[in-house]
Amino acid sequence: MSEPLAAEAAALDAADPLRGKRAEFVLEGDGGEGAEVVYLDGNSLGALPRAVPGRVADVVAREWGRLRVRSWTESGWWTAPERVGDRIGRLVGAGPGQVVAGDSTSVNVFKAVVAAIRLAGQDGHGRDEVLVDAATFPTDGYLARSAARMTGCRIRAADAADIADAAGPRTAVALVNHVDYRTGRLNDLPATTAALHAAGARVVWDLCHSAGALPVGLDAHGVDLAVGCTYKYLNGGPGSPAFLHVRRDLQPRFDSPLPGWNSHADPFGMSPDYVPADGAPRGRVGTPDILSLLALDAALDVWDGVDPTAVRAKSLALTDFFLRCVRTYVPAGRVESLTPDAHDRRGSQVSLRCVPDAEAVMAELVRRGVVGDFRPPDVLRFGFTPLYTRFADAERAARVLAGVLGR
């Protein structure tokens, strides 16, 4: 039964307009009997782009080793957060000067939520409520609660699909995940943003599981603030700098709760009084992490000339094909897809509920050369990164999964 689907996968790979991108990544590894590992965990950590090691070696040996402090100006270190931010901005639909790269996603969530509450205060409507996606990644919830305590706001959780309806006259800001990290459900960014604006509230979008996987359209949909990581679909490396987007017209009013020297209008003036910089640099805090920031810069080279709509088309085709292979190969009743079938509600991962032995199943998949991940209590997650994942990988993963579950 596997031969027709394997043949179909080969034909789809041959016709894939992004097929040449795979060669730009390090994907070697023993997947058993000489086969490459099927890597379907790019939604946790993206694969290494081949250009990164050489770039990092040059930064260490030449820019740091020989030029030393001169590299802040001669090598462009000082402006790297904005330069790299603009490269990310292209991939999430934000024009130049609205995205800054740096800090962690957690730090940027805190900056964005507090700044949004302060914007509401500047608007003078007495808004004191923070709405948070009930299924959010835990850190987002922790930080939203901390921001609410610090600003005297109350916090209320709602399902992402219901957040727009939940907003009321007291709502200052809603913090929403664009893609649910457990299920891969894509939440409706355009409609939710418009509804929150109509209710007089601001919105902060967490793009960790959508940046680099699908078009986001921050400018097109008037998103106020957004944050995201770069080590998943953007392949920036473990712990690579996150990013913060502040809509252009809101930048003069963006009041960061972390006013570091790097966001000062005259950082080397060493004034005891804080005067925020103009534009995207207002989102900076401390000295940027140059080694990881420039590794990210090199990793983003793989995106040169890539149309995010082509990435989205392949993502949907890959996840459709994988789900079809799972339904064909896997014994009935052993897994249940938690990921929506509808394309307008699906990110770039497939989550399968597997009871009662999901953790052991994933461990065996990894042992057999198919790398996904397990989320307690019973979820198998498979991330599909269109720049390097093949249809043959999807077919093999489903076939190996069937073999594990059929033991």
Coordinates of N, CA and C in Angstrom, one line a residue, residues 37-157:
V37 N 18.0 11.3 8.5 CA 17.0 11.5 9.5 C 15.9 12.4 8.9
V38 N 14.6 12.0 9.2 CA 13.5 12.8 8.9 C 13.3 13.8 10.0
Y39 N 13.6 15.1 9.8 CA 13.5 16.0 10.9 C 12.3 16.8 10.8
L40 N 11.3 16.6 11.7 CA 10.1 17.2 11.7 C 9.9 17.9 13.1
D41 N 10.9 18.6 13.5 CA 10.9 19.3 14.8 C 11.4 20.8 14.6
G42 N 11.2 21.3 13.4 CA 11.6 22.6 13.1 C 10.7 23.7 13.7
N43 N 9.6 23.2 14.3 CA 8.7 24.1 15.1 C 9.2 24.3 16.5
S44 N 10.3 23.5 16.8 CA 11.0 23.7 18.1 C 12.4 24.3 17.9
L45 N 13.1 23.8 16.9 CA 14.4 24.3 16.6 C 14.7 24.0 15.1
G46 N 14.8 25.1 14.4 CA 15.1 24.9 12.9 C 16.5 24.3 12.6
A47 N 16.6 23.7 11.5 CA 17.9 23.1 11.1 C 18.9 24.2 10.8
L48 N 20.2 23.8 10.8 CA 21.3 24.8 10.6 C 21.5 25.1 9.2
P49 N 21.4 26.4 8.8 CA 21.7 26.8 7.4 C 23.3 26.7 7.2
R50 N 23.7 26.2 6.1 CA 25.1 25.9 5.9 C 26.0 27.1 5.9
A51 N 25.4 28.3 5.7 CA 26.2 29.5 5.6 C 26.6 30.0 7.0
V52 N 25.9 29.5 8.1 CA 26.0 30.1 9.4 C 27.4 29.8 10.0
P53 N 27.9 28.6 10.0 CA 29.2 28.4 10.7 C 30.3 29.3 10.1
G54 N 30.4 29.4 8.8 CA 31.5 30.3 8.3 C 31.3 31.7 8.7
R55 N 30.1 32.2 8.7 CA 29.8 33.6 9.1 C 30.2 33.8 10.6
V56 N 29.8 32.9 11.4 CA 30.1 33.0 12.9 C 31.6 32.9 13.1
A57 N 32.3 32.1 12.3 CA 33.8 32.0 12.4 C 34.4 33.3 12.0
D58 N 33.9 33.9 11.0 CA 34.5 35.2 10.6 C 34.2 36.3 11.6
V59 N 33.0 36.3 12.2 CA 32.7 37.3 13.3 C 33.7 37.1 14.4
V60 N 33.9 35.9 14.8 CA 34.8 35.6 16.0 C 36.2 36.0 15.6
A61 N 36.7 35.4 14.5 CA 38.2 35.6 14.2 C 38.5 37.0 13.7
R62 N 37.7 37.5 12.9 CA 38.1 38.8 12.3 C 37.4 40.0 13.0
E63 N 36.1 40.0 13.0 CA 35.4 41.2 13.6 C 35.7 41.4 15.1
W64 N 35.7 40.3 15.8 CA 36.0 40.3 17.2 C 37.5 40.2 17.5
G65 N 38.1 39.2 16.8 CA 39.5 38.9 17.1 C 40.5 40.0 16.6
R66 N 40.2 40.6 15.4 CA 41.2 41.6 14.9 C 40.6 43.0 15.0
L67 N 39.4 43.2 14.6 CA 38.9 44.6 14.6 C 38.5 45.0 16.0
R68 N 38.1 44.0 16.8 CA 37.7 44.3 18.2 C 36.6 45.4 18.3
V69 N 36.8 46.4 19.1 CA 35.8 47.4 19.4 C 35.4 48.2 18.1
R70 N 36.3 48.2 17.1 CA 36.0 48.9 15.9 C 34.8 48.3 15.2
S71 N 34.5 47.1 15.4 CA 33.4 46.4 14.7 C 32.1 47.0 15.0
W72 N 32.0 47.7 16.2 CA 30.7 48.3 16.5 C 30.3 49.3 15.4
T73 N 31.2 49.9 14.8 CA 30.9 50.8 13.7 C 31.4 50.3 12.3
E74 N 32.6 49.8 12.2 CA 33.1 49.3 10.9 C 32.4 48.0 10.4
S75 N 32.0 47.2 11.3 CA 31.3 45.9 10.9 C 29.7 46.1 11.1
G76 N 29.3 47.2 11.5 CA 27.8 47.4 11.6 C 27.2 46.8 12.8
W77 N 27.9 46.4 13.8 CA 27.3 45.8 15.0 C 26.2 46.6 15.6
W78 N 26.5 47.9 15.7 CA 25.5 48.8 16.4 C 24.2 48.8 15.8
T79 N 24.1 48.8 14.5 CA 22.8 48.9 13.8 C 22.2 47.5 13.4
A80 N 22.9 46.4 13.9 CA 22.4 45.1 13.5 C 21.0 44.8 14.0
P81 N 20.6 45.2 15.2 CA 19.2 44.9 15.6 C 18.1 45.4 14.6
E82 N 18.3 46.6 14.1 CA 17.4 47.2 13.1 C 17.5 46.6 11.8
R83 N 18.8 46.3 11.4 CA 19.0 45.7 10.0 C 18.4 44.3 10.0
V84 N 18.7 43.5 11.0 CA 18.1 42.2 11.0 C 16.6 42.2 11.2
G85 N 16.2 43.2 12.0 CA 14.7 43.4 12.2 C 14.0 43.6 10.9
D86 N 14.6 44.4 10.0 CA 14.0 44.7 8.7 C 13.9 43.5 7.9
R87 N 14.9 42.6 8.0 CA 14.9 41.3 7.2 C 13.7 40.4 7.7
I88 N 13.5 40.4 9.0 CA 12.4 39.6 9.6 C 11.1 40.3 9.2
G89 N 11.1 41.6 9.2 CA 9.9 42.4 8.9 C 9.3 42.0 7.5
R90 N 10.2 41.8 6.5 CA 9.8 41.4 5.2 C 9.0 40.1 5.3
L91 N 9.4 39.2 6.1 CA 8.8 37.9 6.2 C 7.5 37.9 7.0
V92 N 7.2 38.9 7.8 CA 6.0 39.0 8.5 C 5.1 40.1 8.0
G93 N 5.5 40.7 6.9 CA 4.6 41.8 6.3 C 4.7 43.1 7.0
A94 N 5.9 43.5 7.5 CA 6.0 44.8 8.1 C 7.1 45.6 7.3
G95 N 6.8 46.8 7.0 CA 7.7 47.7 6.3 C 8.9 48.0 7.1
P96 N 10.0 48.5 6.5 CA 11.2 48.9 7.2 C 10.9 49.8 8.4
G97 N 11.8 49.7 9.4 CA 11.7 50.5 10.5 C 10.7 50.2 11.6
Q98 N 10.1 49.0 11.5 CA 9.1 48.7 12.5 C 9.4 47.4 13.3
V99 N 10.5 46.8 13.0 CA 10.9 45.5 13.7 C 12.3 45.7 14.2
V100 N 12.5 45.3 15.5 CA 13.9 45.3 16.0 C 14.1 43.9 16.5
A101 N 15.3 43.4 16.3 CA 15.7 42.0 16.7 C 16.5 42.2 18.0
G102 N 16.2 41.3 19.0 CA 17.0 41.4 20.2 C 16.1 40.9 21.4
D103 N 16.8 40.5 22.5 CA 16.2 40.0 23.7 C 15.5 38.7 23.4
S104 N 14.8 38.2 24.4 CA 14.1 36.9 24.2 C 12.6 37.2 23.9
T105 N 11.9 36.2 23.5 CA 10.4 36.4 23.3 C 9.8 36.9 24.6
S106 N 10.2 36.3 25.7 CA 9.6 36.6 27.0 C 9.7 38.1 27.3
V107 N 11.0 38.6 27.1 CA 11.2 40.0 27.4 C 10.4 40.9 26.5
N108 N 10.3 40.5 25.2 CA 9.5 41.3 24.3 C 8.0 41.3 24.6
V109 N 7.5 40.1 25.0 CA 6.1 40.0 25.4 C 5.8 41.0 26.5
F110 N 6.7 41.1 27.5 CA 6.5 42.0 28.6 C 6.6 43.4 28.2
K111 N 7.5 43.8 27.3 CA 7.6 45.1 26.8 C 6.3 45.5 26.1
A112 N 5.9 44.6 25.2 CA 4.7 44.9 24.4 C 3.4 45.0 25.2
V113 N 3.2 44.1 26.1 CA 1.9 44.2 26.9 C 1.9 45.4 27.8
V114 N 3.0 45.7 28.5 CA 3.0 46.9 29.3 C 2.8 48.2 28.5
A115 N 3.6 48.2 27.3 CA 3.4 49.4 26.4 C 2.0 49.5 25.9
A116 N 1.4 48.4 25.6 CA 0.0 48.5 25.1 C -1.0 49.0 26.2
I117 N -0.7 48.6 27.5 CA -1.5 49.1 28.6 C -1.3 50.6 28.8
R118 N -0.1 51.0 28.6 CA 0.2 52.4 28.7 C -0.4 53.2 27.6
L119 N -0.4 52.6 26.4 CA -1.1 53.3 25.3 C -2.6 53.5 25.6
A120 N -3.2 52.5 26.2 CA -4.6 52.6 26.6 C -4.8 53.7 27.6
G121 N -3.8 53.9 28.5 CA -3.9 54.9 29.5 C -3.7 56.3 28.9
Q122 N -2.9 56.4 27.9 CA -2.7 57.7 27.1 C -4.0 58.0 26.4
D123 N -4.7 57.0 25.9 CA -6.0 57.3 25.2 C -7.1 57.8 26.2
G124 N -6.9 57.5 27.5 CA -7.8 58.1 28.5 C -9.1 57.5 28.6
H125 N -9.2 56.2 28.4 CA -10.6 55.6 28.4 C -10.8 54.7 29.7
G126 N -9.8 54.8 30.6 CA -10.0 54.0 31.8 C -10.0 52.5 31.7
R127 N -9.3 52.0 30.7 CA -9.2 50.6 30.4 C -8.2 49.9 31.4
D128 N -8.6 48.8 32.0 CA -7.8 48.2 33.0 C -7.9 46.7 32.9
E129 N -8.2 46.1 31.8 CA -8.3 44.7 31.6 C -7.3 44.2 30.5
V130 N -6.6 43.1 30.9 CA -5.8 42.4 29.9 C -6.4 41.0 29.6
L131 N -6.7 40.8 28.3 CA -7.2 39.5 27.8 C -6.1 38.7 27.4
V132 N -6.1 37.4 27.7 CA -5.0 36.5 27.3 C -5.6 35.3 26.7
D133 N -5.0 34.8 25.6 CA -5.4 33.5 25.0 C -5.3 32.4 26.0
A134 N -6.4 31.7 26.3 CA -6.5 30.7 27.3 C -5.5 29.5 27.1
A135 N -5.2 29.3 25.8 CA -4.3 28.2 25.4 C -2.9 28.6 25.1
T136 N -2.6 29.8 25.6 CA -1.3 30.4 25.3 C -0.1 29.6 25.8
F137 N 1.0 29.8 25.2 CA 2.3 29.2 25.7 C 2.4 29.8 27.1
P138 N 2.8 28.9 28.1 CA 2.8 29.3 29.5 C 3.5 30.6 29.8
T139 N 4.7 30.9 29.2 CA 5.4 32.1 29.5 C 4.6 33.3 29.2
D140 N 3.8 33.3 28.1 CA 3.0 34.5 27.7 C 2.0 34.8 28.8
G141 N 1.4 33.7 29.4 CA 0.5 33.9 30.5 C 1.1 34.4 31.7
Y142 N 2.3 33.9 32.0 CA 3.0 34.4 33.2 C 3.3 35.9 33.1
L143 N 3.8 36.2 32.0 CA 4.2 37.6 31.8 C 3.0 38.6 31.7
A144 N 1.9 38.1 31.1 CA 0.7 38.9 31.0 C 0.2 39.2 32.5
R145 N 0.2 38.2 33.3 CA -0.2 38.4 34.7 C 0.7 39.3 35.4
S146 N 2.0 39.2 35.2 CA 3.0 40.1 35.8 C 2.7 41.5 35.4
A147 N 2.5 41.7 34.1 CA 2.3 43.0 33.5 C 1.0 43.6 34.1
A148 N 0.0 42.8 34.3 CA -1.3 43.2 34.9 C -1.1 43.7 36.3
R149 N -0.4 42.9 37.1 CA -0.1 43.3 38.5 C 0.6 44.6 38.6
M150 N 1.6 44.7 37.7 CA 2.5 45.9 37.8 C 1.7 47.2 37.4
T151 N 0.7 47.0 36.5 CA 0.0 48.2 36.1 C -1.4 48.4 36.7
G152 N -1.7 47.5 37.7 CA -3.0 47.7 38.3 C -4.2 47.2 37.5
C153 N -3.9 46.3 36.5 CA -5.0 45.8 35.7 C -5.4 44.4 36.2
R154 N -6.6 44.0 35.8 CA -7.1 42.7 36.0 C -6.8 41.9 34.7
I155 N -6.7 40.5 34.9 CA -6.5 39.7 33.7 C -7.6 38.7 33.5
R156 N -7.9 38.4 32.3 CA -9.0 37.5 32.0 C -8.6 36.6 30.8
A157 N -8.8 35.3 31.0 CA -8.5 34.4 29.9 C -9.7 34.1 29.0

